[in-house]
Amino acid sequence: MNDLIENIDKLHTTEMGVERIKRNLAIEADDAVSWCKERILDKNASMERVGKNWYVVIENQRITVNAHSYTIITAHKVKG
């Protein structure tokens, strides 16, 4: 288990982060943080820590999380 999974309850984002996640992934979820938690905890998700961030990739989506504050910075669709 890694630090991100162990601290999943600390996961959060800003109001701007919520809007960015919803816009970039075209999701309608009311709670973007809970939506991201589910994606991160999915058994098919791959995680890598690079410097100060965790990068979680599942299907065609990448979620970027600050490794110190557990703030969801952004999320994007991955091409290819």
mmCIF file with all atom_site columns, C-alpha atoms in Angstrom:
data_model
loop_
_atom_site.group_PDB
_atom_site.id
_atom_site.type_symbol
_atom_site.label_atom_id
_atom_site.label_alt_id
_atom_site.label_comp_id
_atom_site.label_asym_id
_atom_site.label_entity_id
_atom_site.label_seq_id
_atom_site.pdbx_PDB_ins_code
_atom_site.Cartn_x
_atom_site.Cartn_y
_atom_site.Cartn_z
_atom_site.occupancy
_atom_site.B_iso_or_equiv
_atom_site.pdbx_formal_charge
_atom_site.auth_seq_id
_atom_site.auth_comp_id
_atom_site.auth_asym_id
_atom_site.auth_atom_id
_atom_site.pdbx_PDB_model_num
ATOM 1  C CA . MET A 1 1  ? 0.000   0.000  0.000   1.00 0.00 ? 1  MET A CA 1
ATOM 2  C CA . ASN A 1 2  ? 1.255   3.512  -0.719  1.00 0.00 ? 2  ASN A CA 1
ATOM 3  C CA . ASP A 1 3  ? 0.908   6.864  1.057   1.00 0.00 ? 3  ASP A CA 1
ATOM 4  C CA . LEU A 1 4  ? -1.894  8.016  -1.228  1.00 0.00 ? 4  LEU A CA 1
ATOM 5  C CA . ILE A 1 5  ? -4.072  4.996  -0.444  1.00 0.00 ? 5  ILE A CA 1
ATOM 6  C CA . GLU A 1 6  ? -3.223  5.129  3.265   1.00 0.00 ? 6  GLU A CA 1
ATOM 7  C CA . ASN A 1 7  ? -4.292  8.795  3.392   1.00 0.00 ? 7  ASN A CA 1
ATOM 8  C CA . ILE A 1 8  ? -7.245  8.625  0.990   1.00 0.00 ? 8  ILE A CA 1
ATOM 9  C CA . ASP A 1 9  ? -9.520  10.228 3.627   1.00 0.00 ? 9  ASP A CA 1
ATOM 10 C CA . LYS A 1 10 ? -7.368  13.385 3.472   1.00 0.00 ? 10 LYS A CA 1
ATOM 11 C CA . LEU A 1 11 ? -8.061  13.804 -0.243  1.00 0.00 ? 11 LEU A CA 1
ATOM 12 C CA . HIS A 1 12 ? -9.609  17.192 -1.057  1.00 0.00 ? 12 HIS A CA 1
ATOM 13 C CA . THR A 1 13 ? -9.546  19.980 -3.616  1.00 0.00 ? 13 THR A CA 1
ATOM 14 C CA . THR A 1 14 ? -10.453 23.642 -3.986  1.00 0.00 ? 14 THR A CA 1
ATOM 15 C CA . GLU A 1 15 ? -13.634 25.053 -5.539  1.00 0.00 ? 15 GLU A CA 1
ATOM 16 C CA . MET A 1 16 ? -11.601 25.845 -8.647  1.00 0.00 ? 16 MET A CA 1
ATOM 17 C CA . GLY A 1 17 ? -10.250 22.293 -8.572  1.00 0.00 ? 17 GLY A CA 1
ATOM 18 C CA . VAL A 1 18 ? -13.787 20.872 -8.574  1.00 0.00 ? 18 VAL A CA 1
ATOM 19 C CA . GLU A 1 19 ? -14.701 22.946 -11.620 1.00 0.00 ? 19 GLU A CA 1
ATOM 20 C CA . ARG A 1 20 ? -11.451 22.007 -13.413 1.00 0.00 ? 20 ARG A CA 1
ATOM 21 C CA . ILE A 1 21 ? -11.979 18.278 -12.763 1.00 0.00 ? 21 ILE A CA 1
ATOM 22 C CA . LYS A 1 22 ? -15.594 18.370 -13.950 1.00 0.00 ? 22 LYS A CA 1
ATOM 23 C CA . ARG A 1 23 ? -14.715 20.394 -17.056 1.00 0.00 ? 23 ARG A CA 1
ATOM 24 C CA . ASN A 1 24 ? -11.606 18.420 -18.049 1.00 0.00 ? 24 ASN A CA 1
ATOM 25 C CA . LEU A 1 25 ? -13.238 15.005 -17.625 1.00 0.00 ? 25 LEU A CA 1
ATOM 26 C CA . ALA A 1 26 ? -16.751 16.049 -18.672 1.00 0.00 ? 26 ALA A CA 1
ATOM 27 C CA . ILE A 1 27 ? -18.290 14.476 -15.567 1.00 0.00 ? 27 ILE A CA 1
ATOM 28 C CA . GLU A 1 28 ? -21.593 15.376 -13.954 1.00 0.00 ? 28 GLU A CA 1
ATOM 29 C CA . ALA A 1 29 ? -20.781 14.055 -10.453 1.00 0.00 ? 29 ALA A CA 1
ATOM 30 C CA . ASP A 1 30 ? -22.019 16.248 -7.597  1.00 0.00 ? 30 ASP A CA 1
ATOM 31 C CA . ASP A 1 31 ? -18.996 15.354 -5.466  1.00 0.00 ? 31 ASP A CA 1
ATOM 32 C CA . ALA A 1 32 ? -15.845 15.431 -7.592  1.00 0.00 ? 32 ALA A CA 1
ATOM 33 C CA . VAL A 1 33 ? -13.622 14.417 -4.651  1.00 0.00 ? 33 VAL A CA 1
ATOM 34 C CA . SER A 1 34 ? -15.638 11.263 -3.944  1.00 0.00 ? 34 SER A CA 1
ATOM 35 C CA . TRP A 1 35 ? -15.641 10.500 -7.664  1.00 0.00 ? 35 TRP A CA 1
ATOM 36 C CA . CYS A 1 36 ? -11.838 10.802 -7.748  1.00 0.00 ? 36 CYS A CA 1
ATOM 37 C CA . LYS A 1 37 ? -11.474 8.654  -4.602  1.00 0.00 ? 37 LYS A CA 1
ATOM 38 C CA . GLU A 1 38 ? -13.441 5.861  -6.274  1.00 0.00 ? 38 GLU A CA 1
ATOM 39 C CA . ARG A 1 39 ? -11.217 6.072  -9.352  1.00 0.00 ? 39 ARG A CA 1
ATOM 40 C CA . ILE A 1 40 ? -8.020  6.084  -7.257  1.00 0.00 ? 40 ILE A CA 1
ATOM 41 C CA . LEU A 1 41 ? -9.154  3.070  -5.229  1.00 0.00 ? 41 LEU A CA 1
ATOM 42 C CA . ASP A 1 42 ? -10.163 1.095  -8.335  1.00 0.00 ? 42 ASP A CA 1
ATOM 43 C CA . LYS A 1 43 ? -8.058  -2.071 -8.614  1.00 0.00 ? 43 LYS A CA 1
ATOM 44 C CA . ASN A 1 44 ? -7.253  -1.205 -12.242 1.00 0.00 ? 44 ASN A CA 1
ATOM 45 C CA . ALA A 1 45 ? -5.742  2.184  -11.393 1.00 0.00 ? 45 ALA A CA 1
ATOM 46 C CA . SER A 1 46 ? -1.989  2.580  -11.785 1.00 0.00 ? 46 SER A CA 1
ATOM 47 C CA . MET A 1 47 ? -0.184  5.030  -9.504  1.00 0.00 ? 47 MET A CA 1
ATOM 48 C CA . GLU A 1 48 ? 3.203   6.636  -9.701  1.00 0.00 ? 48 GLU A CA 1
ATOM 49 C CA . ARG A 1 49 ? 4.803   9.255  -7.510  1.00 0.00 ? 49 ARG A CA 1
ATOM 50 C CA . VAL A 1 50 ? 6.996   11.692 -9.404  1.00 0.00 ? 50 VAL A CA 1
ATOM 51 C CA . GLY A 1 51 ? 8.514   14.426 -7.264  1.00 0.00 ? 51 GLY A CA 1
ATOM 52 C CA . LYS A 1 52 ? 5.819   16.181 -5.253  1.00 0.00 ? 52 LYS A CA 1
ATOM 53 C CA . ASN A 1 53 ? 2.846   14.630 -7.074  1.00 0.00 ? 53 ASN A CA 1
ATOM 54 C CA . TRP A 1 54 ? 1.025   11.353 -7.400  1.00 0.00 ? 54 TRP A CA 1
ATOM 55 C CA . TYR A 1 55 ? -0.247  10.510 -10.878 1.00 0.00 ? 55 TYR A CA 1
ATOM 56 C CA . VAL A 1 56 ? -3.140  8.066  -10.994 1.00 0.00 ? 56 VAL A CA 1
ATOM 57 C CA . VAL A 1 57 ? -4.135  6.679  -14.392 1.00 0.00 ? 57 VAL A CA 1
ATOM 58 C CA . ILE A 1 58 ? -7.281  4.676  -14.949 1.00 0.00 ? 58 ILE A CA 1
ATOM 59 C CA . GLU A 1 59 ? -8.830  3.998  -18.339 1.00 0.00 ? 59 GLU A CA 1
ATOM 60 C CA . ASN A 1 60 ? -8.372  7.264  -20.237 1.00 0.00 ? 60 ASN A CA 1
ATOM 61 C CA . GLN A 1 61 ? -8.086  9.555  -17.211 1.00 0.00 ? 61 GLN A CA 1
ATOM 62 C CA . ARG A 1 62 ? -5.152  10.890 -15.187 1.00 0.00 ? 62 ARG A CA 1
ATOM 63 C CA . ILE A 1 63 ? -5.670  12.420 -11.743 1.00 0.00 ? 63 ILE A CA 1
ATOM 64 C CA . THR A 1 64 ? -2.855  14.534 -10.284 1.00 0.00 ? 64 THR A CA 1
ATOM 65 C CA . VAL A 1 65 ? -2.621  14.729 -6.467  1.00 0.00 ? 65 VAL A CA 1
ATOM 66 C CA . ASN A 1 66 ? -0.115  16.683 -4.369  1.00 0.00 ? 66 ASN A CA 1
ATOM 67 C CA . ALA A 1 67 ? 1.790   14.101 -2.303  1.00 0.00 ? 67 ALA A CA 1
ATOM 68 C CA . HIS A 1 68 ? 2.133   16.319 0.777   1.00 0.00 ? 68 HIS A CA 1
ATOM 69 C CA . SER A 1 69 ? -1.271  17.988 1.099   1.00 0.00 ? 69 SER A CA 1
ATOM 70 C CA . TYR A 1 70 ? -3.388  15.322 -0.689  1.00 0.00 ? 70 TYR A CA 1
ATOM 71 C CA . THR A 1 71 ? -4.963  18.087 -2.776  1.00 0.00 ? 71 THR A CA 1
ATOM 72 C CA . ILE A 1 72 ? -6.335  16.995 -6.140  1.00 0.00 ? 72 ILE A CA 1
ATOM 73 C CA . ILE A 1 73 ? -4.605  19.460 -8.431  1.00 0.00 ? 73 ILE A CA 1
ATOM 74 C CA . THR A 1 74 ? -6.216  18.498 -11.713 1.00 0.00 ? 74 THR A CA 1
ATOM 75 C CA . ALA A 1 75 ? -7.519  15.651 -13.825 1.00 0.00 ? 75 ALA A CA 1
ATOM 76 C CA . HIS A 1 76 ? -7.296  15.140 -17.563 1.00 0.00 ? 76 HIS A CA 1
ATOM 77 C CA . LYS A 1 77 ? -8.290  12.738 -20.270 1.00 0.00 ? 77 LYS A CA 1
ATOM 78 C CA . VAL A 1 78 ? -5.284  10.833 -21.578 1.00 0.00 ? 78 VAL A CA 1
ATOM 79 C CA . LYS A 1 79 ? -4.915  10.449 -25.330 1.00 0.00 ? 79 LYS A CA 1
ATOM 80 C CA . GLY A 1 80 ? -4.173  7.068  -26.817 1.00 0.00 ? 80 GLY A CA 1
#
